[in-house]
Short mmCIF file of C-alpha atoms and ligand atoms in Angstrom, two decimals:
data_model
loop_
_atom_site.label_atom_id
_atom_site.label_comp_id
_atom_site.label_asym_id
_atom_site.label_seq_id
_atom_site.Cartn_x
_atom_site.Cartn_y
_atom_site.Cartn_z
CA MET H 19 12.57 -14.48 10.26
CA ASN H 20 12.66 -15.51 6.65
CA GLU H 21 16.01 -14.37 5.25
CA GLN H 22 14.37 -13.34 2.01
CA GLY H 23 12.23 -10.61 3.58
CA LEU H 24 8.51 -10.07 3.17
CA LEU H 25 6.39 -7.68 1.10
CA VAL H 26 3.26 -6.50 2.91
CA VAL H 27 0.78 -4.78 0.62
CA ILE H 28 -1.79 -2.68 2.44
CA SER H 29 -4.68 -1.64 0.24
CA ALA H 30 -7.89 0.19 1.00
CA PRO H 31 -10.33 2.33 -0.90
CA SER H 32 -9.01 5.91 -1.00
CA GLY H 33 -9.80 7.56 2.34
CA GLY H 34 -9.95 4.16 4.05
CA GLY H 35 -7.26 5.26 6.50
CA LYS H 36 -4.40 3.08 5.29
CA THR H 37 -1.80 5.85 5.27
CA THR H 38 -2.45 6.50 8.97
CA ILE H 39 -2.38 2.77 9.71
CA ILE H 40 0.96 2.32 7.97
CA ARG H 41 2.38 5.34 9.81
CA LYS H 42 1.23 3.84 13.13
CA VAL H 43 2.79 0.46 12.30
CA LEU H 44 6.08 2.21 11.47
CA GLU H 45 5.87 4.25 14.68
CA ARG H 46 6.29 1.02 16.65
CA HIS H 47 9.94 1.34 15.52
CA ASP H 48 10.42 -2.33 14.79
CA PRO H 49 13.74 -2.25 12.89
CA ARG H 50 12.53 -4.99 10.54
CA PHE H 51 9.74 -2.75 9.17
CA VAL H 52 10.41 -0.32 6.32
CA TYR H 53 8.23 1.62 3.89
CA SER H 54 8.41 1.48 0.11
CA VAL H 55 8.04 5.05 -1.20
CA SER H 56 6.19 4.97 -4.53
CA CYS H 57 6.62 7.31 -7.48
CA THR H 58 3.67 9.34 -8.74
CA THR H 59 2.75 12.06 -11.20
CA ARG H 60 0.08 13.38 -8.79
CA LYS H 61 0.74 16.85 -7.40
CA PRO H 62 1.82 16.86 -3.73
CA ARG H 63 -0.93 17.51 -1.18
CA GLN H 64 -0.31 19.97 1.62
CA ASN H 65 2.26 18.54 4.08
CA GLU H 66 3.45 15.87 1.66
CA VAL H 67 7.22 15.65 1.33
CA ASP H 68 9.07 14.55 -1.81
CA GLY H 69 11.04 11.37 -1.12
CA LYS H 70 9.09 10.60 2.04
CA ASP H 71 5.44 10.31 1.00
CA TYR H 72 6.14 9.84 -2.70
CA PHE H 73 8.76 10.64 -5.28
CA PHE H 74 6.84 13.26 -7.25
CA LEU H 75 7.70 12.99 -10.95
CA SER H 76 6.62 14.65 -14.16
CA GLU H 77 4.66 12.47 -16.57
CA ALA H 78 7.59 12.50 -19.02
CA GLU H 79 10.00 11.28 -16.33
CA PHE H 80 7.55 8.61 -15.17
CA LYS H 81 7.11 7.28 -18.70
CA LYS H 82 10.88 7.22 -19.19
CA ARG H 83 11.21 5.06 -16.07
CA ILE H 84 8.46 2.71 -17.29
CA ALA H 85 10.41 2.27 -20.52
CA GLU H 86 13.57 1.54 -18.52
CA GLY H 87 11.74 -1.19 -16.57
CA GLU H 88 12.20 0.59 -13.28
CA PHE H 89 8.83 -0.40 -11.77
CA ILE H 90 7.81 -3.86 -10.59
CA GLU H 91 4.29 -2.62 -11.15
CA TRP H 92 2.66 0.65 -12.11
CA ALA H 93 -0.91 1.80 -12.59
CA ILE H 94 -3.01 4.78 -13.46
CA VAL H 95 -5.12 5.58 -10.41
CA HIS H 96 -7.58 8.48 -10.45
CA ASP H 97 -5.92 9.78 -13.66
CA ASN H 98 -2.39 9.85 -12.23
CA TYR H 99 0.52 7.42 -12.62
CA TYR H 100 1.76 5.47 -9.59
CA GLY H 101 4.58 2.94 -9.52
CA THR H 102 6.64 0.76 -7.18
CA SER H 103 10.40 1.02 -7.61
CA ARG H 104 12.17 -2.26 -8.33
CA ALA H 105 15.46 -0.93 -6.92
CA THR H 106 13.83 -0.04 -3.57
CA ILE H 107 12.08 -3.40 -3.22
CA ASP H 108 15.15 -5.44 -4.18
CA HIS H 109 17.34 -3.45 -1.81
CA PHE H 110 15.03 -4.05 1.17
CA LEU H 111 14.36 -7.70 0.39
CA ARG H 112 18.08 -8.39 0.23
CA GLN H 113 18.28 -7.04 3.78
CA GLY H 114 15.46 -9.40 4.86
CA LYS H 115 13.14 -6.49 5.71
CA VAL H 116 9.37 -6.44 6.11
CA VAL H 117 8.49 -3.94 3.37
CA LEU H 118 5.17 -2.12 3.70
CA LEU H 119 3.57 -1.04 0.42
CA ASP H 120 0.67 1.39 0.26
CA ILE H 121 -0.57 0.50 -3.22
CA ASP H 122 -3.90 -0.08 -4.89
CA ILE H 123 -5.57 -3.42 -5.47
CA GLN H 124 -4.44 -3.98 -9.05
CA GLY H 125 -0.86 -3.33 -7.85
CA GLY H 126 -1.30 -5.69 -4.91
CA ILE H 127 -2.50 -8.51 -7.14
CA GLU H 128 0.46 -7.94 -9.47
CA VAL H 129 2.92 -8.04 -6.53
CA LYS H 130 1.37 -11.36 -5.43
CA ARG H 131 1.69 -12.72 -8.95
CA ILE H 132 5.41 -11.86 -9.02
CA TYR H 133 6.42 -12.63 -5.43
CA GLY H 134 3.93 -15.38 -4.50
CA ASP H 135 4.31 -16.53 -0.92
CA GLN H 136 6.81 -13.77 -0.20
CA ALA H 137 3.95 -11.27 -0.43
CA LEU H 138 1.14 -10.76 2.07
CA LEU H 139 -1.90 -8.79 0.87
CA ILE H 140 -3.92 -7.01 3.56
CA PHE H 141 -7.18 -5.27 2.65
CA ILE H 142 -8.37 -2.52 4.98
CA LYS H 143 -12.11 -2.13 4.79
CA PRO H 144 -14.02 0.98 5.91
CA PRO H 145 -16.82 0.16 8.40
CA SER H 146 -19.32 1.47 5.78
CA MET H 147 -19.55 3.53 2.58
CA HIS H 148 -21.07 6.32 4.64
CA ASP H 149 -18.02 6.34 6.91
CA LEU H 150 -15.71 6.38 3.87
CA GLU H 151 -17.49 9.40 2.38
CA ARG H 152 -17.24 11.23 5.71
CA ARG H 153 -13.47 10.57 5.82
CA LEU H 154 -12.92 11.70 2.25
CA ARG H 155 -14.85 14.93 2.85
CA SER H 156 -13.07 15.68 6.14
CA ARG H 157 -9.72 15.54 4.34
CA GLN H 158 -10.77 18.76 2.54
CA SER H 159 -8.08 18.31 -0.08
CA ASP H 160 -10.15 17.06 -3.01
CA SER H 161 -12.96 18.60 -5.03
CA ASP H 162 -16.50 17.20 -4.98
CA ALA H 163 -16.00 15.61 -8.41
CA VAL H 164 -12.79 13.89 -7.24
CA ILE H 165 -14.53 12.62 -4.09
CA ARG H 166 -17.42 11.22 -6.14
CA LYS H 167 -14.97 9.47 -8.45
CA ARG H 168 -13.09 8.00 -5.47
CA LEU H 169 -16.35 6.70 -3.96
CA GLU H 170 -17.28 5.09 -7.26
CA ASN H 171 -13.83 3.44 -7.46
CA ALA H 172 -14.17 2.30 -3.84
CA ARG H 173 -17.32 0.36 -4.72
CA HIS H 174 -15.41 -1.57 -7.39
CA GLU H 175 -12.41 -2.10 -5.09
CA LEU H 176 -14.55 -3.53 -2.29
CA GLU H 177 -15.70 -6.22 -4.70
CA LYS H 178 -12.10 -7.45 -5.04
CA GLN H 179 -11.34 -7.94 -1.34
CA SER H 180 -11.64 -11.74 -1.65
CA GLN H 181 -8.39 -11.76 -3.65
CA TYR H 182 -6.51 -10.56 -0.57
CA ASP H 183 -4.93 -12.80 2.10
CA ALA H 184 -6.52 -10.88 4.99
CA VAL H 185 -9.40 -8.40 5.32
CA ILE H 186 -9.45 -6.10 8.36
CA THR H 187 -12.25 -3.63 9.12
CA ASN H 188 -10.89 -0.24 10.16
CA ASP H 189 -13.25 0.53 13.01
CA ILE H 190 -11.09 1.60 15.94
CA LEU H 191 -7.69 2.70 14.70
CA GLU H 192 -5.50 1.17 17.44
CA ASN H 193 -7.29 -2.19 17.12
CA THR H 194 -6.79 -2.11 13.37
CA VAL H 195 -3.06 -1.42 13.80
CA ASP H 196 -2.80 -4.33 16.29
CA GLN H 197 -4.58 -6.64 13.86
CA VAL H 198 -2.30 -5.62 10.98
CA ILE H 199 0.78 -6.35 13.10
CA GLU H 200 -0.65 -9.70 14.29
CA THR H 201 -1.36 -10.68 10.69
CA ILE H 202 2.21 -9.82 9.68
CA GLU H 203 3.73 -11.67 12.66
CA LYS H 204 1.65 -14.75 11.84
CA LYS H 205 2.92 -14.69 8.26
CA ILE H 206 6.54 -14.27 9.42
CA ALA H 207 6.11 -17.27 11.74
CA GLU H 208 4.68 -19.34 8.87
CA LEU H 209 7.57 -18.38 6.58
CA SER H 210 10.16 -19.17 9.27
CA GLN H 211 8.49 -22.55 9.74
CA THR H 212 8.71 -23.33 6.03
CA GLU H 213 12.33 -22.13 5.97
CA SER H 214 13.34 -24.37 8.86
CA ILE H 215 11.62 -27.35 7.28
CA ARG H 216 13.51 -26.67 4.04
CA ARG H 217 16.88 -26.46 5.80
P1 5GP G 312 -3.20 8.89 -3.17
O1 5GP G 312 -3.21 9.76 -4.37
O2 5GP G 312 -4.46 9.04 -2.36
O3 5GP G 312 -1.94 9.02 -2.35
O4 5GP G 312 -3.20 7.38 -3.70
C1 5GP G 312 -4.16 6.95 -4.59
C2 5GP G 312 -4.08 5.45 -4.73
O5 5GP G 312 -2.87 5.06 -5.39
C3 5GP G 312 -4.07 4.71 -3.39
O6 5GP G 312 -4.99 3.63 -3.48
C4 5GP G 312 -2.66 4.22 -3.27
O7 5GP G 312 -2.60 3.03 -2.50
C5 5GP G 312 -2.33 3.95 -4.72
N1 5GP G 312 -0.88 3.86 -4.96
C6 5GP G 312 0.10 4.57 -4.36
N2 5GP G 312 1.31 4.18 -4.80
C7 5GP G 312 1.09 3.18 -5.68
C8 5GP G 312 1.95 2.35 -6.48
O8 5GP G 312 3.18 2.45 -6.46
N3 5GP G 312 1.34 1.43 -7.27
C9 5GP G 312 -0.01 1.29 -7.34
N4 5GP G 312 -0.49 0.34 -8.13
N5 5GP G 312 -0.85 2.05 -6.61
C10 5GP G 312 -0.30 2.98 -5.79
#
């Protein structure tokens, strides 16, 4: 494995199932894999735990951390602030970990710009817009207006999938998880190859 670690950005239109996919990847208990918990100003959903799903911050606190340069990237998504902690990422990379990031596409592109070949961008695509709408509605946590806004954003996000290193259609969950892991393993093998050539 590359001693520098690897950042794996997993992006999908909201409701595309990426949170479940990431959870399933982590459930394989590969000690190399860790999750980067983002900060947000969004209110916690039912069952979400502070420090595990997100660090839930006030807008004032979030803005203070932006000013202090604490985020490698941050964005306003669906009217809330979201950001990736520099301290978390640096800590894991120093340990040579495979760091999974559940962040949006603009964030993914920014991570690639900063980390280059040390970042792998995986786009999870819903089988169809119809399927995406069904998933968003079944979550029963967002209002109709929020769902419509998320569907509209999804249309724009789908247009950007070509900027990602890999695109995987989330049809059957277990297959998707297998494909995500295969894609990561392939990247690790490539990086190890480059490392050994350099040595
Ligand atoms: P949700 O509110 O559904 O948890 O997340 C909304 C969107 O924000 C998702 O697309 C999620 O990937 C994205 N997101 C979560 N954390 C971050 C982050 O730290 N940075 C960026 N750019 N997007 C994030």
